[in-house]
PDB file of C-alpha atoms and ligand atoms in Angstrom:
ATOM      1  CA  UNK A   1     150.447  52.275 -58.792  1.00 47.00           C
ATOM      2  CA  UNK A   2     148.292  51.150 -55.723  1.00 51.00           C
ATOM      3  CA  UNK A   3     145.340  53.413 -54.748  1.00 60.00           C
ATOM      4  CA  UNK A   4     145.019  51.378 -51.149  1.00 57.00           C
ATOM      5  CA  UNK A   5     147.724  49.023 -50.364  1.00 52.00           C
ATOM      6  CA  UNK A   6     145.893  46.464 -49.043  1.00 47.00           C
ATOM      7  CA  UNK A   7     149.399  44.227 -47.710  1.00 47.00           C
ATOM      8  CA  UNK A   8     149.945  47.241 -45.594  1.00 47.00           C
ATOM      9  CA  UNK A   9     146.758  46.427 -43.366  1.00 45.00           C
ATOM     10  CA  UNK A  10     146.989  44.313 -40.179  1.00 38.00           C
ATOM     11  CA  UNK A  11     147.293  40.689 -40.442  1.00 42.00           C
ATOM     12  CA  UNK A  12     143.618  40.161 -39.314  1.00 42.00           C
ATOM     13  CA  UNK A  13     142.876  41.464 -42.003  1.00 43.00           C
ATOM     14  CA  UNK A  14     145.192  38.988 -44.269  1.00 42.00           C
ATOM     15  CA  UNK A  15     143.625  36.530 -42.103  1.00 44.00           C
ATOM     16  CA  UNK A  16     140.357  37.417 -43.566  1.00 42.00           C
ATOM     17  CA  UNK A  17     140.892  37.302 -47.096  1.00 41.00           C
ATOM     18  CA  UNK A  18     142.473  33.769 -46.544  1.00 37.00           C
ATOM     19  CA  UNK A  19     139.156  32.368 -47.112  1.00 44.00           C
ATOM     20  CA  UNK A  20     138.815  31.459 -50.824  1.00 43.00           C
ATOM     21  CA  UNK A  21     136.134  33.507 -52.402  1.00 49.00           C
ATOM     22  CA  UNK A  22     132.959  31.965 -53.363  1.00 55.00           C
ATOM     23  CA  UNK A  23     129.856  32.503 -55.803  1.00 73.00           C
ATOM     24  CA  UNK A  24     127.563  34.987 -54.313  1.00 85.00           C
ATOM     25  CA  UNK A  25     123.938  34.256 -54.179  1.00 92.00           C
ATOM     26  CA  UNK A  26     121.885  37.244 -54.516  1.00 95.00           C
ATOM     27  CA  UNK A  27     119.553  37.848 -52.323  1.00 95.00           C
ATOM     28  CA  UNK A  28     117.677  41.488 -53.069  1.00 96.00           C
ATOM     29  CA  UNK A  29     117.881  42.639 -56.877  1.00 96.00           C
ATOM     30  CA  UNK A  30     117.787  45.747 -57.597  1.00 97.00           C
ATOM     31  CA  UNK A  31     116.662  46.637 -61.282  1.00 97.00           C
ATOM     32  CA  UNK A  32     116.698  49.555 -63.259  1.00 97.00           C
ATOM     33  CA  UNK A  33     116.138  52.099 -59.652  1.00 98.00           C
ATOM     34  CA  UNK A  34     115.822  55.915 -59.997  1.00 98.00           C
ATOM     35  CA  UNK A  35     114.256  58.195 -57.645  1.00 98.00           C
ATOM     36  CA  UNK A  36     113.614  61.855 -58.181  1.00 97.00           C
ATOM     37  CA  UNK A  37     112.620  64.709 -55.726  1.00 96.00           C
ATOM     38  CA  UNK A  38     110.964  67.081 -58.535  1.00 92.00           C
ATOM     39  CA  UNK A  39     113.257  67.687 -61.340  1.00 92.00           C
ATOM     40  CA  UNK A  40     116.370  66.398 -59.218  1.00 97.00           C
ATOM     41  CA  UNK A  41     117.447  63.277 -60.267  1.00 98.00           C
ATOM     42  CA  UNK A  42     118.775  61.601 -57.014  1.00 98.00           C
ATOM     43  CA  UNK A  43     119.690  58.083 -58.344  1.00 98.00           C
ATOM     44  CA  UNK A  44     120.155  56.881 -61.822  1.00 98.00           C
ATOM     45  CA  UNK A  45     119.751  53.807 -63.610  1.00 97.00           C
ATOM     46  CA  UNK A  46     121.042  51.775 -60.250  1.00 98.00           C
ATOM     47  CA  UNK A  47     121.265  47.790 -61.090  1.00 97.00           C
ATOM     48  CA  UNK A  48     122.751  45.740 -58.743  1.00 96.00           C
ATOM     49  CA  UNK A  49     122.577  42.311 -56.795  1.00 96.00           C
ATOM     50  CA  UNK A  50     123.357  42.353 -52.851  1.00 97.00           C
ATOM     51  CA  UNK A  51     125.088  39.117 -52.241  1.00 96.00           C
ATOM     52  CA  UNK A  52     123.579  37.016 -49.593  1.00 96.00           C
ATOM     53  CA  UNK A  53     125.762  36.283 -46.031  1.00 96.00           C
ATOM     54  CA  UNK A  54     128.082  39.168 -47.151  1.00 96.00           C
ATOM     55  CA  UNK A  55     129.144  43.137 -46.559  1.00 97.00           C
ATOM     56  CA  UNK A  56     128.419  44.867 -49.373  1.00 98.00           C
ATOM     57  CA  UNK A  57     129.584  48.622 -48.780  1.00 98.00           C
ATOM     58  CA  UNK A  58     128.437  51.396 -50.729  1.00 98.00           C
ATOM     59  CA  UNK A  59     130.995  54.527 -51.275  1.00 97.00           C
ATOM     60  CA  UNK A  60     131.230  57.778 -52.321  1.00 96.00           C
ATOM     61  CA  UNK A  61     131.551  61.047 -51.919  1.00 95.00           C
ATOM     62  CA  UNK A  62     128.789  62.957 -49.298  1.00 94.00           C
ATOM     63  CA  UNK A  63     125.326  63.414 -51.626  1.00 95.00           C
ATOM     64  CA  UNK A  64     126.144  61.238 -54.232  1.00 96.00           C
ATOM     65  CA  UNK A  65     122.526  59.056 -52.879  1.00 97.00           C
ATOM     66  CA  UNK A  66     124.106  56.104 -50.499  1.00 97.00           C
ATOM     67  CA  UNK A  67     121.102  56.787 -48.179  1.00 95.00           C
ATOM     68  CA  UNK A  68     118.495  56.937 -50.497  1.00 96.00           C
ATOM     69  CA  UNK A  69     119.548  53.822 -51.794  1.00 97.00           C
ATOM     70  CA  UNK A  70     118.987  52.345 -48.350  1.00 96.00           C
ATOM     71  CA  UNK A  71     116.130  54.373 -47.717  1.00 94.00           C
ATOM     72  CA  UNK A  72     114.441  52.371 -50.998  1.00 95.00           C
ATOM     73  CA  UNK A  73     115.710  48.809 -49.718  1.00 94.00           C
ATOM     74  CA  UNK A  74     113.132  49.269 -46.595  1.00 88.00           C
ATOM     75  CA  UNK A  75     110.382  51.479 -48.854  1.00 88.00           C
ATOM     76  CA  UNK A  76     111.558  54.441 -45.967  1.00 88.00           C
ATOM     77  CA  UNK A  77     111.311  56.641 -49.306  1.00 91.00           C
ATOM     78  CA  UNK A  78     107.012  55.861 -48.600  1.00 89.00           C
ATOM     79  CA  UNK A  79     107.359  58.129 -46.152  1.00 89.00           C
ATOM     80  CA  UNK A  80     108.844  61.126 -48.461  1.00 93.00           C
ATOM     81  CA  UNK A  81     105.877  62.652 -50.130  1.00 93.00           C
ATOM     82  CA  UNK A  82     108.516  64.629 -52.496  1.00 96.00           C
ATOM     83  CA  UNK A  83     110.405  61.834 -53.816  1.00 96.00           C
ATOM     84  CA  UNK A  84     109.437  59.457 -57.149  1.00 96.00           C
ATOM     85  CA  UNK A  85     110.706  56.038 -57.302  1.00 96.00           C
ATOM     86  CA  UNK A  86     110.768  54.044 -59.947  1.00 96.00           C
ATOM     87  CA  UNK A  87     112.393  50.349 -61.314  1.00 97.00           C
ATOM     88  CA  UNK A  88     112.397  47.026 -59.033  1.00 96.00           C
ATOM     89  CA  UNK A  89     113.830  45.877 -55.688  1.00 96.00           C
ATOM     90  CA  UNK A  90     113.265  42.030 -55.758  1.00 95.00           C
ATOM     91  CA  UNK A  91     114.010  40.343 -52.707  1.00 92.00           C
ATOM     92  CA  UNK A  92     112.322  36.546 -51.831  1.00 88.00           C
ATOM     93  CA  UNK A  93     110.335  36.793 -55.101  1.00 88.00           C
ATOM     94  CA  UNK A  94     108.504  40.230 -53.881  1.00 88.00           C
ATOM     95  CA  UNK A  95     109.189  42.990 -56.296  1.00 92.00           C
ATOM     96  CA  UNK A  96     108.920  45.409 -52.657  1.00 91.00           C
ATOM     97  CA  UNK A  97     108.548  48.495 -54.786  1.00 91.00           C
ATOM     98  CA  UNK A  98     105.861  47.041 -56.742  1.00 89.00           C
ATOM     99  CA  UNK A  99     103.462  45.120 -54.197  1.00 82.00           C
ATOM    100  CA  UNK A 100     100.425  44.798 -52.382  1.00 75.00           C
ATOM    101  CA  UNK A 101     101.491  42.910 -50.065  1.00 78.00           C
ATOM    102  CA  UNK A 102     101.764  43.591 -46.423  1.00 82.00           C
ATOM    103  CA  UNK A 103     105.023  46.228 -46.307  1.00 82.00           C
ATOM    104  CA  UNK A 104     105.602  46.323 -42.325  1.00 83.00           C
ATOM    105  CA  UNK A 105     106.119  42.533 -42.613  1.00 84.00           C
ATOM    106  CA  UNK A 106     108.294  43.293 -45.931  1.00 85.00           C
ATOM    107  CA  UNK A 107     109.995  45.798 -44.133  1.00 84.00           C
ATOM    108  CA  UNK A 108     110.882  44.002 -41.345  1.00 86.00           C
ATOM    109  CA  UNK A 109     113.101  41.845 -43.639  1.00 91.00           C
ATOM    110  CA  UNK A 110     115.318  44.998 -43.190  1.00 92.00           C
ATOM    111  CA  UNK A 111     117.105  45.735 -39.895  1.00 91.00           C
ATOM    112  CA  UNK A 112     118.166  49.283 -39.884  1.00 91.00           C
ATOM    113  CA  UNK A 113     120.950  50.798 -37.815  1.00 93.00           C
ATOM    114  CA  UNK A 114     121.123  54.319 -38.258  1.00 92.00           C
ATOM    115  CA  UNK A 115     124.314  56.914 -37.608  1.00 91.00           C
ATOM    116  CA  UNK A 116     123.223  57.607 -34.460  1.00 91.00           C
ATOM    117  CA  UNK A 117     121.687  54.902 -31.879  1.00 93.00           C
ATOM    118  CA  UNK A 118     117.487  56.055 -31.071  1.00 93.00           C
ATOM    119  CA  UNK A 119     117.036  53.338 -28.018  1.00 95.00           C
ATOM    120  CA  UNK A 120     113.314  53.554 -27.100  1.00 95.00           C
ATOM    121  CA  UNK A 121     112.375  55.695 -23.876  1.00 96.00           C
ATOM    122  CA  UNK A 122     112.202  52.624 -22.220  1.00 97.00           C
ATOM    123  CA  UNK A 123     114.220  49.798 -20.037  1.00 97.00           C
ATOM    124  CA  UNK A 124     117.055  48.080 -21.609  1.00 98.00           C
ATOM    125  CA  UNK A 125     115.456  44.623 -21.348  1.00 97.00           C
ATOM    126  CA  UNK A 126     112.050  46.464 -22.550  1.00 97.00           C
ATOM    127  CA  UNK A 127     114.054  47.650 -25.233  1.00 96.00           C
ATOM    128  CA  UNK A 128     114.805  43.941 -27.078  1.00 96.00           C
ATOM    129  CA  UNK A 129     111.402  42.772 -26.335  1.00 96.00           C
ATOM    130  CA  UNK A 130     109.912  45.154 -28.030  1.00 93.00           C
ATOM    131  CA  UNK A 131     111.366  43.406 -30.767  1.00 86.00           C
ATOM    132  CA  UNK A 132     110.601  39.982 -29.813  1.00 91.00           C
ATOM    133  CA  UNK A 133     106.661  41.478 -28.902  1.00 91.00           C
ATOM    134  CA  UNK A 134     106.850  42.558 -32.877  1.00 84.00           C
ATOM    135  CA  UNK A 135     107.355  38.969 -33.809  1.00 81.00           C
ATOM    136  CA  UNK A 136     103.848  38.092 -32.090  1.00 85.00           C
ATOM    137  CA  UNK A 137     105.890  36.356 -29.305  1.00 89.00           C
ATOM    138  CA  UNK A 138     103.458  36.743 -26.140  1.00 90.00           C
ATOM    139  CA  UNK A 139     104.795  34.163 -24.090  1.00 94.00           C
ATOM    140  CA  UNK A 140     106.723  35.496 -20.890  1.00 94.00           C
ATOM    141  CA  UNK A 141     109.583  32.896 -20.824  1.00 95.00           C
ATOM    142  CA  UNK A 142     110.489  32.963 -24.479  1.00 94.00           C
ATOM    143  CA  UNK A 143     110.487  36.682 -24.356  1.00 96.00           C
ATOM    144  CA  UNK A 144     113.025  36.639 -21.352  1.00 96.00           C
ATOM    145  CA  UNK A 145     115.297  33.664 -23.393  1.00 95.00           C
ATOM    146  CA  UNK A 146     114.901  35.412 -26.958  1.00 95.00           C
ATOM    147  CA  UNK A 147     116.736  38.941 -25.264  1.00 97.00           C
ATOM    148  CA  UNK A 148     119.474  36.991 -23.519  1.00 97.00           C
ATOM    149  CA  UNK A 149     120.027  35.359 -26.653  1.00 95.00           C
ATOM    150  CA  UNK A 150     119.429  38.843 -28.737  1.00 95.00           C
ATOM    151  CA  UNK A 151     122.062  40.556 -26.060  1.00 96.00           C
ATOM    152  CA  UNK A 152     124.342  38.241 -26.122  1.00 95.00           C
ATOM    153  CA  UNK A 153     124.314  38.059 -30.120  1.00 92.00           C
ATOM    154  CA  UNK A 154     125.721  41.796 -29.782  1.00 93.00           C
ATOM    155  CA  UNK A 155     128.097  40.901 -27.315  1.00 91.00           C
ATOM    156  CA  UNK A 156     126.001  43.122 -24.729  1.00 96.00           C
ATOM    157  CA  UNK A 157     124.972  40.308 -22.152  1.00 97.00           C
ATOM    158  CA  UNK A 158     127.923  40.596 -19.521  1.00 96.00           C
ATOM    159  CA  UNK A 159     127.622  44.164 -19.396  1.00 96.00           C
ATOM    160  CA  UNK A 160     123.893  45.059 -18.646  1.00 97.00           C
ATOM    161  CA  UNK A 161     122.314  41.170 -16.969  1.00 97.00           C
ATOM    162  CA  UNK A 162     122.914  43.332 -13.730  1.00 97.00           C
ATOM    163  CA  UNK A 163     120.886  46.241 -15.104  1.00 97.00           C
ATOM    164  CA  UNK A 164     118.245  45.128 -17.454  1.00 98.00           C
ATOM    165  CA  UNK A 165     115.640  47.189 -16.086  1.00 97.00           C
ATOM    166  CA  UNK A 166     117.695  50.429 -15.932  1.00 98.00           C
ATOM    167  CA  UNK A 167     116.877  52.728 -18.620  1.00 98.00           C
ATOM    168  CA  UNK A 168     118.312  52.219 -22.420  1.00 97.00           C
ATOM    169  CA  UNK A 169     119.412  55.624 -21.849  1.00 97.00           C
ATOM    170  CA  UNK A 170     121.895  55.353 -19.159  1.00 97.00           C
ATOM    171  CA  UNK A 171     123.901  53.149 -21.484  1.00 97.00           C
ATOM    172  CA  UNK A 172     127.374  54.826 -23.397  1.00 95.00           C
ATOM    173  CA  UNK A 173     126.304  55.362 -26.943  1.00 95.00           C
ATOM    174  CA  UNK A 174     128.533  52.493 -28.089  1.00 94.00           C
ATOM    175  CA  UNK A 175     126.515  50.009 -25.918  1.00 96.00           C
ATOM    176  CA  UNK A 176     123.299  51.776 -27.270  1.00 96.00           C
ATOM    177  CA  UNK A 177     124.279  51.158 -30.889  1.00 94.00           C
ATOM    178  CA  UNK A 178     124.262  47.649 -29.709  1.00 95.00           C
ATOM    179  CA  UNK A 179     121.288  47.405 -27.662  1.00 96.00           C
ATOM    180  CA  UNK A 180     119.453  48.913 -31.061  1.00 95.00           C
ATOM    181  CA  UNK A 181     121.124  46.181 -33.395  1.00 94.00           C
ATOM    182  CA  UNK A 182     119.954  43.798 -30.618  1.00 95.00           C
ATOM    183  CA  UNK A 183     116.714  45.129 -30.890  1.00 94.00           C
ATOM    184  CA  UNK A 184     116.887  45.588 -34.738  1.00 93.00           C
ATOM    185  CA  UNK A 185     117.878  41.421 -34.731  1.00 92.00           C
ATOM    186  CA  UNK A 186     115.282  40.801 -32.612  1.00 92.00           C
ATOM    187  CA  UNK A 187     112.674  40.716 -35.652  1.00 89.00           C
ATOM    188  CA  UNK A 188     114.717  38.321 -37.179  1.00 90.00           C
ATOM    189  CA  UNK A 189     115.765  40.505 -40.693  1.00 93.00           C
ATOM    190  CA  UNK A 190     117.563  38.960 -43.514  1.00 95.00           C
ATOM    191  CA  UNK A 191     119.266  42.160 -44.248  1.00 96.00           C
ATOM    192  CA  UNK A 192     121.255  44.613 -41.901  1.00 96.00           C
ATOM    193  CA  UNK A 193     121.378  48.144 -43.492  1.00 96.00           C
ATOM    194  CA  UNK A 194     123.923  50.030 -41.699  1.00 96.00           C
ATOM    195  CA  UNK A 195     124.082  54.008 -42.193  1.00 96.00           C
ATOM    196  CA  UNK A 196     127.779  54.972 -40.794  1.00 95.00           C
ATOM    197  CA  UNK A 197     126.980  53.132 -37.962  1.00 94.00           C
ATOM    198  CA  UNK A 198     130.290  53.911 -36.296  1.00 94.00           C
ATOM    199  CA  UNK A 199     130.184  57.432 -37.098  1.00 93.00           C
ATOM    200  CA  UNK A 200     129.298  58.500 -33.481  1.00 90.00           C
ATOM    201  CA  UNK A 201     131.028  56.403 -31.767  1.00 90.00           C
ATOM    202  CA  UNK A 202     134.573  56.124 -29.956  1.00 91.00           C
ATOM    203  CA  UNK A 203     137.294  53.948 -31.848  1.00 92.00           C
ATOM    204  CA  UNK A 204     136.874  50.835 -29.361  1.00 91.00           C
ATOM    205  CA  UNK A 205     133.165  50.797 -29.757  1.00 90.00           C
ATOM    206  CA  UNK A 206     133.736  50.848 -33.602  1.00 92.00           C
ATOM    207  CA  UNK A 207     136.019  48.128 -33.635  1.00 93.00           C
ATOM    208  CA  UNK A 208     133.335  46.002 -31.393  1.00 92.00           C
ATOM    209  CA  UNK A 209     130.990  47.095 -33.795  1.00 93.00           C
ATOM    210  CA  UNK A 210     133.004  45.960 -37.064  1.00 95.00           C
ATOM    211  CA  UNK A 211     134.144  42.360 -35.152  1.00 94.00           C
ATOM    212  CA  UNK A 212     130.070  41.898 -34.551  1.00 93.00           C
ATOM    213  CA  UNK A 213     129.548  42.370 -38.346  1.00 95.00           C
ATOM    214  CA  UNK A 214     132.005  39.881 -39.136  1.00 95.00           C
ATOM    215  CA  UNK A 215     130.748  37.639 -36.917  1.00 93.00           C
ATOM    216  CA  UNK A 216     127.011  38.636 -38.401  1.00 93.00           C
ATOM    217  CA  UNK A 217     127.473  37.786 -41.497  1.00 94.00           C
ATOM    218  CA  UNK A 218     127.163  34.062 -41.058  1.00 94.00           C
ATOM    219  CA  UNK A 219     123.388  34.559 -40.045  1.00 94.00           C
ATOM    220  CA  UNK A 220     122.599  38.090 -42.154  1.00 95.00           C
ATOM    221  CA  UNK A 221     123.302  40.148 -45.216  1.00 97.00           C
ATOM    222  CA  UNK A 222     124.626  43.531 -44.046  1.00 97.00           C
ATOM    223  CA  UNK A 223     124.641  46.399 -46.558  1.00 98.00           C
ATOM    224  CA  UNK A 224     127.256  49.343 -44.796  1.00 97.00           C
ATOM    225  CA  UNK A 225     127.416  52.819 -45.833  1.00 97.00           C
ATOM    226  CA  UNK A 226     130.690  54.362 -44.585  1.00 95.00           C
ATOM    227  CA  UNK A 227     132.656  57.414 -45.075  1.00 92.00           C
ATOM    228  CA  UNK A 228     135.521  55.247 -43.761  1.00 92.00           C
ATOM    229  CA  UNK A 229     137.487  53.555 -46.331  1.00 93.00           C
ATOM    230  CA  UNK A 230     140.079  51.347 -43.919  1.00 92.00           C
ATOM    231  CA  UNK A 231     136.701  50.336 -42.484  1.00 94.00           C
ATOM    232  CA  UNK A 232     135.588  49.046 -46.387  1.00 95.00           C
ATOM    233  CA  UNK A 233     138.882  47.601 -46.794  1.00 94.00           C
ATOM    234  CA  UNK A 234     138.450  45.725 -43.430  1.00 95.00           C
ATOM    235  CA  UNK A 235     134.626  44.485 -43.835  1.00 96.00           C
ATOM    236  CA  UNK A 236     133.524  45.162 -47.483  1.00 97.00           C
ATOM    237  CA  UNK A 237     133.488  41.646 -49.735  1.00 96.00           C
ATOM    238  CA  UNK A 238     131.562  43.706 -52.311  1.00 96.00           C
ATOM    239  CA  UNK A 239     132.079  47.331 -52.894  1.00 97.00           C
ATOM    240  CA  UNK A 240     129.634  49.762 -54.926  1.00 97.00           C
ATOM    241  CA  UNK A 241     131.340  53.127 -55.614  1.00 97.00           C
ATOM    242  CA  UNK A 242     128.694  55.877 -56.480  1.00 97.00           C
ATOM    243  CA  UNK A 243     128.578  59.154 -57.817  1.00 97.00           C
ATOM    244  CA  UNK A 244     126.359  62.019 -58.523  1.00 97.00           C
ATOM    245  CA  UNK A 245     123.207  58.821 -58.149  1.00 97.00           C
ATOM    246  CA  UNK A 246     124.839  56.685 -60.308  1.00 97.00           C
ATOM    247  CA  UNK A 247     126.925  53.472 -59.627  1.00 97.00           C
ATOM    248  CA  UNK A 248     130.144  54.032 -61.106  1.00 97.00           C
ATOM    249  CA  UNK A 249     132.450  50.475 -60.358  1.00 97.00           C
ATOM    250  CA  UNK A 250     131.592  47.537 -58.297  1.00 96.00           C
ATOM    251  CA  UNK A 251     133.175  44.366 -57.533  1.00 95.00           C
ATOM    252  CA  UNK A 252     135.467  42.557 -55.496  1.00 94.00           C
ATOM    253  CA  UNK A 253     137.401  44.888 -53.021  1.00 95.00           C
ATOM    254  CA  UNK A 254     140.836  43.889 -53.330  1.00 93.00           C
ATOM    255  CA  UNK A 255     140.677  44.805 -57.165  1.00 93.00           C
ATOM    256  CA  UNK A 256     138.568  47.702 -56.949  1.00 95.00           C
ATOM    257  CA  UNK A 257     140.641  49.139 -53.852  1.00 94.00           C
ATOM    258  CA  UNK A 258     144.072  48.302 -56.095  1.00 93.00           C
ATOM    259  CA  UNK A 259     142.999  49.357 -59.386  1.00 94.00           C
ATOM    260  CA  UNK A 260     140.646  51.375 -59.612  1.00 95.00           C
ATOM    261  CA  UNK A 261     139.204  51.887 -63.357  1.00 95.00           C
ATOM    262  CA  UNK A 262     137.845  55.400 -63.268  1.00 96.00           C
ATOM    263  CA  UNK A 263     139.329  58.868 -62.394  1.00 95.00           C
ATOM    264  CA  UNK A 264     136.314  59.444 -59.743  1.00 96.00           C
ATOM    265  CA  UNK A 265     136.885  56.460 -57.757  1.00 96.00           C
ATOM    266  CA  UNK A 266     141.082  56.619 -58.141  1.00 95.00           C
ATOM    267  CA  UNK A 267     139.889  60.583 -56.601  1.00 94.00           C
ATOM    268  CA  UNK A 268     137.963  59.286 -53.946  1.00 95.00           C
ATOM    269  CA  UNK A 269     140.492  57.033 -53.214  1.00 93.00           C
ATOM    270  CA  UNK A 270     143.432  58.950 -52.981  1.00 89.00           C
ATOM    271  CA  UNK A 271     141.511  62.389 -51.144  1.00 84.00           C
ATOM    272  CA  UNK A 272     140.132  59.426 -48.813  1.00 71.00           C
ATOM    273  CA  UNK A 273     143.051  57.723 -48.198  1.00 59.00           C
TER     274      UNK A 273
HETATM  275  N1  ATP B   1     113.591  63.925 -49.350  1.00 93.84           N
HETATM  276  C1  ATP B   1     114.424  64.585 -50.145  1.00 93.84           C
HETATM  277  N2  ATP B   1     114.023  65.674 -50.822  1.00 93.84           N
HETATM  278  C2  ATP B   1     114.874  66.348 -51.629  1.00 93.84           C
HETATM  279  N3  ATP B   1     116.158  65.993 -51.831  1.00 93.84           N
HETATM  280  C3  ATP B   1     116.610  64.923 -51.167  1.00 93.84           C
HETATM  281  C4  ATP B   1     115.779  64.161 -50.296  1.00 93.84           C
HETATM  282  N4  ATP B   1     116.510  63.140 -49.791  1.00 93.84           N
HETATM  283  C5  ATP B   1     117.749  63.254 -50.311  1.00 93.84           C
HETATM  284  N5  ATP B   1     117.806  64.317 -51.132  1.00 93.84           N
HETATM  285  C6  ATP B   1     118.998  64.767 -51.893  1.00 93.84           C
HETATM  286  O1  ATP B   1     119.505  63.655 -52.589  1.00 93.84           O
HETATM  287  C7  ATP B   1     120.921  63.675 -52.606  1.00 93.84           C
HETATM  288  C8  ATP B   1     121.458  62.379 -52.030  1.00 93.84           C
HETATM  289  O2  ATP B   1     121.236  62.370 -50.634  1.00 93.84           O
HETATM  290  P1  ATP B   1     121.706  61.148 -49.727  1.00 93.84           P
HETATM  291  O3  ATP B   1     121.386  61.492 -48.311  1.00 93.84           O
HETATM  292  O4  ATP B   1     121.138  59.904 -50.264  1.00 93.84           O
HETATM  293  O5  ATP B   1     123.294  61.171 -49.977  1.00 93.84           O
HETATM  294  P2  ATP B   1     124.458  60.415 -49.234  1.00 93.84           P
HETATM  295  O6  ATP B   1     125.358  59.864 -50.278  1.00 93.84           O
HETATM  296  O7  ATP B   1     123.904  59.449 -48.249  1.00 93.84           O
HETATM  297  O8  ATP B   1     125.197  61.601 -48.480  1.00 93.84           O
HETATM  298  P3  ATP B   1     126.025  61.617 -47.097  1.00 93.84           P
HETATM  299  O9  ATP B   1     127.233  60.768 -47.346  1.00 93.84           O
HETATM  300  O10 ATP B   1     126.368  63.058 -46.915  1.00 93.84           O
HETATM  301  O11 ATP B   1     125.134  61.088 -46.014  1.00 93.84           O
HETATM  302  C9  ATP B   1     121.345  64.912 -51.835  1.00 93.84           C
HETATM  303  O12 ATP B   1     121.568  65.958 -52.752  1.00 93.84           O
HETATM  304  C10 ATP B   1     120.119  65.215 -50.974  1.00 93.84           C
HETATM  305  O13 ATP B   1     120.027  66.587 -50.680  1.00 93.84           O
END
């Protein structure tokens, strides 16, 4: 039996897994993670390596950690008193959890793009440069190329160069999720970390959303947490299926979507599905 019957998808999607598979390089390592707000244990024992230039999406059911685990990939949880975090998150040789080392500039390695867009109360155009201005970029005329180029990365360009100075605000939410990945770009991250970035948003924006990932994933390593699993099937090229904090398969989509190992992920698949 099939769980998800991945030949029944769209041929864009056949398209995509025409490209042969190749070794992953990893490029954050995650060793040994558990975190722990008083005697709840909210993950266990995670291991894992996020393979660089890919989608890696994590699954599972609603509480079973998936934010956390972002949460610890940008040190976020620094700024949650209650929780304990323990093990290693490795990424460029920095053990993040472990270091002295200057953590805004660590965790700008991160871009995050949250459920729902949070544009600053500001222009559009103010907006990406704000990003850019993080960088240290003062100068005036790189500022004004660097958002062009950040807009047009998100496919945004066309639709606001006539409005730049309007308010971030006055954009649909769709565009705003893309003004903030703009934004989020702008400080040049290694790593997108995506919270159910479509959640909010109408089915068109999702799908511009999803194509921009694709296209992404050339320049950046995107880690997606969705509740959506025909969106996994569509952009995942390494799956992590948790439960109750604790990894419980990962691996390559096709065979983890097919055939499943476990009864909790063949559950989640087939309630999901
Ligand atoms: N700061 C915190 N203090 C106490 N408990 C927390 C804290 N943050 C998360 N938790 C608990 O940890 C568990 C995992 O939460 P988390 O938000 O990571 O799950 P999730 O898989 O992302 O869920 P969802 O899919 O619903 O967003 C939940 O039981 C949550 O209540």
């Amino acid at each position: 039996m099939s769980y998800l019957n991945i030949d029944t998808m769209t041929e864009e999607l056949v398209e995509q897994k025409i490209e042969p598979r190749k070794e992953f390089i990893t490029v954050l390592q995650i060793r040994d993670l558990n975190v722990y707000a008083e005697d709840h244990h909210i993950l266990k024992d995670i291991n894992l390596d996020i393979p660089k230039n890919k989608v890696t999406v994590l699954l599972g059911p609603s509480g079973c950690g998936k934010t956390t685990l972002l949460k610890c990939m940008n040190k976020l949880t620094d700024l949650y008193k209650e929780l304990q975090v323990s093990g290693s998150i490795v990424i460029d040789g920095d053990d993040i959890l472990n270091t002295n080392k200057n953590v805004p500039a660590i965790r700008r390695k991160m871009g995050l793009l949250s459920q729902r867009p949070f544009p600053l109360p500001m222009s559009i155009y103010k907006n990406v440069a704000y990003g850019i201005k993080l960088k240290g970029v003062r100068d005036k005329k790189l500022i004004q190329f660097s958002v062009q180029r950040n807009l047009e990365e998100v496919g945004l360009w066309e639709e606001v160069k006539n409005r730049l100075n309007k308010p971030a605000h006055s954009l649909s939410i769709g565009q705003q999720q893309r003004l903030c990945l703009a934004r989020g770009l702008a400080v040049k991250p290694q790593i997108i970390l995506a919270d159910e970035p479509t959640s909010a948003l109408d089915p068109i924006s999702s799908k511009t959303i999803e194509e921009l990932f694709r296209r992404l994933k050339k320049h950046y390593t995107i880690i997606l947490v969705t509740h959506v699993l025909r969106q996994a099937v569509r952009l995942a090229d390494h799956v992590v299926f948790m439960s109750d904090g604790k990894i419980i398969e990962q691996g390559d989509p096709d065979q983890l979507f097919a055939n499943p190992q476990t009864d909790k992920l063949k559950e989640y698949l087939v309630e999901g599905n």
